[in-house]
Short mmCIF file of C-alpha atoms in Angstrom, two decimals:
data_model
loop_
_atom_site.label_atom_id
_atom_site.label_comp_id
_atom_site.label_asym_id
_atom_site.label_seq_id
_atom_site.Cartn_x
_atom_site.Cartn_y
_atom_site.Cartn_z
CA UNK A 1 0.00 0.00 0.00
CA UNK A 2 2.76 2.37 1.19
CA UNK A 3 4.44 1.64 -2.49
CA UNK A 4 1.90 2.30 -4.52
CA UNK A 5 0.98 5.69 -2.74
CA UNK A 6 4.74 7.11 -3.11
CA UNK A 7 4.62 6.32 -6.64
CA UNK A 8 1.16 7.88 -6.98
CA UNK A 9 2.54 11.23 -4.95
CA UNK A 10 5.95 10.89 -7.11
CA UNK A 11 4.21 10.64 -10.35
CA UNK A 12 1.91 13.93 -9.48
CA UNK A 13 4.69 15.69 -8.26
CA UNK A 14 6.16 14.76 -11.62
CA UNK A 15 3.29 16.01 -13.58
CA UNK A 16 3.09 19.79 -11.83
CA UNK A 17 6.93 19.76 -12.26
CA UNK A 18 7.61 19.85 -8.54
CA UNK A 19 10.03 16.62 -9.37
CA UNK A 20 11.73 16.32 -12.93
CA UNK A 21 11.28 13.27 -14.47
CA UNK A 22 14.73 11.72 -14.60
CA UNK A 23 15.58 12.31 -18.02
CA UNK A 24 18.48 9.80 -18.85
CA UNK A 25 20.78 7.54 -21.17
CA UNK A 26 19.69 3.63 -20.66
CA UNK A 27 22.05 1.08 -20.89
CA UNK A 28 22.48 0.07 -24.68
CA UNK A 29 24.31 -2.44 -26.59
CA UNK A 30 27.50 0.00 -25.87
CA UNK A 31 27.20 -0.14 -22.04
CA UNK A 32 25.22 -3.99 -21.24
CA UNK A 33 27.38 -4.45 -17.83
CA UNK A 34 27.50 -0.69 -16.53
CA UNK A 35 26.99 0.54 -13.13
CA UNK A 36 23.35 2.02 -12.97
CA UNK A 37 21.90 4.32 -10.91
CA UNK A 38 17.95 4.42 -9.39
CA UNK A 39 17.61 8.27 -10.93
CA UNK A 40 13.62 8.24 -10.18
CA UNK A 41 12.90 5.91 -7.26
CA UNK A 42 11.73 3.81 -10.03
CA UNK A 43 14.11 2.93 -12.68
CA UNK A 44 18.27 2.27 -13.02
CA UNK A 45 20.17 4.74 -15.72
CA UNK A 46 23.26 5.20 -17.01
CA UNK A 47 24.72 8.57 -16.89
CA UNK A 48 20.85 10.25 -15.83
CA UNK A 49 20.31 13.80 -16.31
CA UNK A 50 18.51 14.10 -12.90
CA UNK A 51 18.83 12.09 -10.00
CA UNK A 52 16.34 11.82 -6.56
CA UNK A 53 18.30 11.49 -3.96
CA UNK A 54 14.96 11.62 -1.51
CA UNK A 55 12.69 9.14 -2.71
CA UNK A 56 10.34 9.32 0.43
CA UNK A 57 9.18 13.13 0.04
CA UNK A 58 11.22 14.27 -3.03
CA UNK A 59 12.66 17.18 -1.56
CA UNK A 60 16.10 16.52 -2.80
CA UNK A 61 17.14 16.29 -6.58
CA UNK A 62 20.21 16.83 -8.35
CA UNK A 63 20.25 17.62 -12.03
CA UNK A 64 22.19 19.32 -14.77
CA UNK A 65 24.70 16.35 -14.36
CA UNK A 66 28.41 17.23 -16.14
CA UNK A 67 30.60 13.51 -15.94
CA UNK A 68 33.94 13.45 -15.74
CA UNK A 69 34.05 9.62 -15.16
CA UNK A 70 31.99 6.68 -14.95
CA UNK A 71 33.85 3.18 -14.27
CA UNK A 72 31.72 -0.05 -12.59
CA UNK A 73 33.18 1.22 -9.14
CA UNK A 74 32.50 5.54 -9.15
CA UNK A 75 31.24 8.26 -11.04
CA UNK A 76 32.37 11.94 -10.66
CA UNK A 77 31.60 15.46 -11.77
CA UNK A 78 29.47 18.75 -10.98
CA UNK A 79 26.10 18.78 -10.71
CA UNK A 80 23.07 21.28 -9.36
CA UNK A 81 21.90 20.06 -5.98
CA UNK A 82 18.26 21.12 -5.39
CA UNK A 83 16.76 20.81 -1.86
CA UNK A 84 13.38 21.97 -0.39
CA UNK A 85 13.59 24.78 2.30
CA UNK A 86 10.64 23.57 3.96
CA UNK A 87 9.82 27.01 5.00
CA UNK A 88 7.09 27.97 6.04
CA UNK A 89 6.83 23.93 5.72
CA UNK A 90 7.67 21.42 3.37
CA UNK A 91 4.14 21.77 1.07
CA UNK A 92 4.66 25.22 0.72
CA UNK A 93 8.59 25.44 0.86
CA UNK A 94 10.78 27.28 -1.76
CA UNK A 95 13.26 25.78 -3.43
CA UNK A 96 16.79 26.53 -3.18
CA UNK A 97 20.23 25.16 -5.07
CA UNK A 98 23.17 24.75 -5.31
CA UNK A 99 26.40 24.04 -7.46
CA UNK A 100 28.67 20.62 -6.34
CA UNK A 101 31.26 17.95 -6.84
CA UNK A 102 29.79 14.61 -7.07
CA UNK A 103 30.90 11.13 -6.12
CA UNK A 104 28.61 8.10 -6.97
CA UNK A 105 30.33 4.79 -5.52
CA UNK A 106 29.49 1.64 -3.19
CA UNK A 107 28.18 -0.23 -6.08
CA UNK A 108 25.70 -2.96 -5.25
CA UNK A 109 24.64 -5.88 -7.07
CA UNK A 110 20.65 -5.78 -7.71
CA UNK A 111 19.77 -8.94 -9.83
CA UNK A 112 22.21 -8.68 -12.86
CA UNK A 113 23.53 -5.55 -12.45
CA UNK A 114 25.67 -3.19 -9.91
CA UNK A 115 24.19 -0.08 -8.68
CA UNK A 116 25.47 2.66 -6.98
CA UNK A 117 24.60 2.83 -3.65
CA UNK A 118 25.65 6.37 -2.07
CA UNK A 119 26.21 9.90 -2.96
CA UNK A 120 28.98 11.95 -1.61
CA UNK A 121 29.03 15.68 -2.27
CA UNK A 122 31.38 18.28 -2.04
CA UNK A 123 30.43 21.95 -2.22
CA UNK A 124 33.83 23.69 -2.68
CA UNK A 125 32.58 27.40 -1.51
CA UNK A 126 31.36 26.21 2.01
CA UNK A 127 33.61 25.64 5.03
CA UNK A 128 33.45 23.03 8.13
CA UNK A 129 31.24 20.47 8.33
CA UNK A 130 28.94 21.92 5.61
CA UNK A 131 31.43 21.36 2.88
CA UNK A 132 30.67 17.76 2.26
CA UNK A 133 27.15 15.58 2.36
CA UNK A 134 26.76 11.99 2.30
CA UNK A 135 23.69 10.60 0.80
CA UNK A 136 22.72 6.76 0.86
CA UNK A 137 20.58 5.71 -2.29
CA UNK A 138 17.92 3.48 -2.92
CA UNK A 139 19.08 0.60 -4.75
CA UNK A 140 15.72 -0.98 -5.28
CA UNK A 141 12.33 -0.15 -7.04
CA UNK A 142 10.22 1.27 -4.23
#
């Protein structure tokens, strides 16, 4: 029951544009045994152009993806973090973003295929404990 009302809220949140739809490279004949990545809660990509990183509420995305790598064991580059305020709460929040370095690694094997596991970012203009955020990832359809 839970399941199938997060993918109802996801998929409306998807149709106002509240959360892109992850937008993304599958894995072709060019790439069969790539590392893959759940970009929207829902389905593993290859090199995806937007990525939720909160899967329960949606209130954290990354997009405009640049790669500088992608290997079976990491991917890097710079990306746009985008994250929910919540103010005055989460409903009616603002959005705000935010320019990083990006780390995809721990790759996990789901059925045939390795996925990455966690997100580490890096935001190079921030100091002390700010400056770097560890996400863990879904691995599996929710």
């Amino acid at each position: 029951m839970f399941k199938r009302l997060l993918v109802a809220v996801l998929l409306l949140l998807t149709a106002f544009g509240a959360v892109p739809v992850a937008n993304a490279v599958t894995v072709t004949a060019s790439h069969p045994h790539a590392t893959l990545v759940l970009a929207d809660c829902l389905h593993a990509r290859y090199k995806p152009h937007t990525l939720i990183v909160a899967c329960g509420d949606g209130n954290t995305v990354v997009k405009d993806f640049n790669y500088r790598t992608w290997t079976r064991d990491a991917a890097t580059g710079t990306a746009t973090l985008w994250f929910n305020k919540c103010d005055p709460d989460c409903a009616r929040g603002k959005w705000g973003h935010v320019r990083m370095v990006f780390r995809l690694d721990h790759p996990v094997r789901v059925g045939k295929h390795l996925r990455f596991s966690r997100l580490v970012t890096a935001y190079p203009h921030r100091t002390g404990s700010e400056r770097r955020q560890v996400y863990q990832l879904a691995t599996r359809r929710l």
